[in-house]
Amino acid sequence: MCGIVGYLGFRKAYPIVIKGLQRLEYRGYDSAGVVLTNDNELNLYKTKGKVSDLKKIAETQNIDGNLALGHTRWATHGIPNDANSHPHVSNSGNLVIVHNGIIENYNSLKKELIKRGYSFDSDTDTEILINLIEEFKKTNNCKLGKAVQLALKSVIGAYAIAVYDRTKSDEIIVARLGSPIAIGVGEDNKEFFVASDASPFIEYTKDAVYLEDEELAIIKLGKDLRVRKIKDDSFVEPNINELQLNLDQIEKGGYDHFMLKEIHEQPNAILDTYRGRLLADRGLIKMGSVDNNITKFLNANRIIIVACGTSWHAGLVGEYLFEDLARIPVEVEYASEFRYRNPIINKNDVVIAISQSGETADTLAAVKLAKEKGAFVFGICNVVGSSIARETNSGAYTHAGPEIGVASTKAFTTQITILSLIALKLGNLRGELSNSTYQKYLHEMVLIPSKIEQLLKIDSKIKEIASIYKDVSNFLYLGRGYNFPVALEGALKLKEISYIHAEGYPAAEMKHGPIALIDESMPVVVIATNRGHYDKVVSNIQEIKARKGKIIAIVTKGDTIVKEIADHVIEIPQASESLYPLLTTIPLQLLSYYIAVMRGCNVDQPRNLAKSVTVE
Ligand code: M6R
């Protein structure tokens, strides 16, 4: 939930760490800090606010040194203020730490350390951890790596940490449990990088080692990286991965915001999701991870989908897809509920975990639980090599490319794309979809990216609607069938980036409560595509109009009925009902984006949020 960057090598550390922190700000932006070491000195700068605030402070001071650690924080223990910002320094003034995660037993550890004479300047669990390391180092008279290992054995919780001793400026110790950490290895071990993901060091090295849970790495200048298991001290051969990421993918490329760039990337992102899988000319969907486990999918009693946030909404679309096209019963669960309610899972259940980041703590815990209970667990992740991708029995990457904007956009549509491919394939193999219907779907899917391209051109119309409603306090989003999860997603997008209160409902549920909210100042976005329950949705629109609500309708090209009644109409291209979510989502993303921009909100970094939620 926080971002960590570190550098040790022959270059000036500060510019690398600061730029890296800016790339990791999607992980949290409550406060930022950097510590640098030059000739055994520590220069520590930290502040409440963003990395840009930190730069203003640090750049008037001494920022020399070839060793540095930096941190951008999403607050858990302690409010976002200067004192609670990382890095933290031990009582002796020698050891420094940056930490992402939560130490759950911090209270008892703190009491014990106070008894031993330690004092604390912040309210953080992290300051306790660095002093615990110091205490182990002192009492065992051991090296830093050993002291970190001993301290980590006595903590309960989650962590990715980087630690160094200012008196030994050729070494950084890194460890992880539950929070991601990557180590970039420079040529001939002349330099090393540490980061929560690889984006801070892609211009320097393509060689990265991703630590596994309960591993500790000793980074020493000029030496090969050494990795040990925290539990038993055994050595692990570091697995060096070649990074596929490039710089263009993590820059704005001329767009004002990452979110807008990512909305516009959707046609290509979906093509990348299709690549090598959707072979419409050959009448095939080829997915190695599904094909290799096809009996598990075909014999599934039911599919349980676990996810959070937008990924959970994609899971709801999955429910409609699997039940409708493949006739397999589906349950969609919030990972955070699923993991704690002792769910009934059978051997013949297939559990699908969906996560853009692949690091969401609740989804990861749900995956582990489902595996323990004997289910076959399949992951749909975007981030290659992420924890969920590695923990699941098998899975498919969405290949959407890095999603930096905190509000998820292309992750959602590419997750739905994967779910559609699997559902169509299973539907055909189970005999629920005739060959001709199956072929028709495959050819129609090929056209989806160009239909999204068309939709992205209606920008100016959406801007106009945004300017009319940008100052309202509430919004309702309604949809039925496949478009119900899209209504939920539209409402989530609006509330998270514009701070306007918004609710999504199945259109028919409106009568059971939300209708009381409708008056002339309530805008209602209604998704009224021409298939499914069109007539019923038209009746719902009439009910809203009768109460003077304002209708923003998403309709199919050629619609005449809704056009007559709605205040504003956004047209989308024709498609089969099950493919509509891939299209109806686009105008809702744009509407939220423009409303948020017009309200002066920080679209890419909305308040209180972080991109990957690696704490419960
Ligand atoms: O990385 P994940 O897909 O597991 O993340 C799940 C949610 O935290 C995420 O979708 C969140 O709801 C986004 N802010 C939505 O835009």
Coordinates of C-alpha atoms in Angstrom, one line a residue, residues 46 77 81-85 88-92 95 97 103 105-135 138:
K46 CA 10.4 13.7 5.0
H77 CA -0.8 3.4 11.8
N81 CA 2.2 14.0 9.3
D82 CA 5.9 14.6 9.1
A83 CA 6.8 12.4 12.1
N84 CA 4.9 9.4 10.9
S85 CA 6.5 9.6 7.4
H88 CA 12.4 5.8 10.2
V89 CA 15.7 5.8 12.1
S90 CA 16.6 3.6 15.1
N91 CA 17.4 5.1 18.6
S92 CA 21.1 4.8 18.0
L95 CA 19.7 2.0 11.3
I97 CA 14.0 1.5 7.4
I103 CA 3.0 -5.0 12.0
N105 CA 1.7 -7.1 17.2
Y106 CA 3.3 -3.6 17.4
N107 CA 1.8 -2.8 20.7
S108 CA 3.3 -5.6 22.7
L109 CA 6.6 -5.2 20.9
K110 CA 6.5 -1.5 21.8
K111 CA 5.9 -2.1 25.5
E112 CA 8.8 -4.6 25.6
L113 CA 11.2 -2.1 23.8
I114 CA 10.1 0.8 26.2
K115 CA 11.0 -1.5 29.1
R116 CA 14.4 -1.8 27.5
G117 CA 14.9 1.9 27.3
Y118 CA 13.7 2.7 23.8
S119 CA 11.7 5.8 22.9
F120 CA 9.6 6.6 19.9
D121 CA 9.0 9.8 17.9
S122 CA 6.1 8.6 15.8
D123 CA 2.9 6.6 16.1
T124 CA 4.0 4.1 13.5
D125 CA 4.5 0.3 13.7
T126 CA 7.6 0.8 11.5
E127 CA 9.6 2.7 14.1
I128 CA 9.0 -0.2 16.4
L129 CA 10.3 -2.6 13.9
I130 CA 13.6 -0.8 13.3
N131 CA 14.2 -0.5 17.0
L132 CA 13.5 -4.2 17.4
I133 CA 16.1 -4.9 14.7
E134 CA 18.5 -2.7 16.6
E135 CA 17.8 -4.6 19.8
K138 CA 22.9 -5.4 20.0

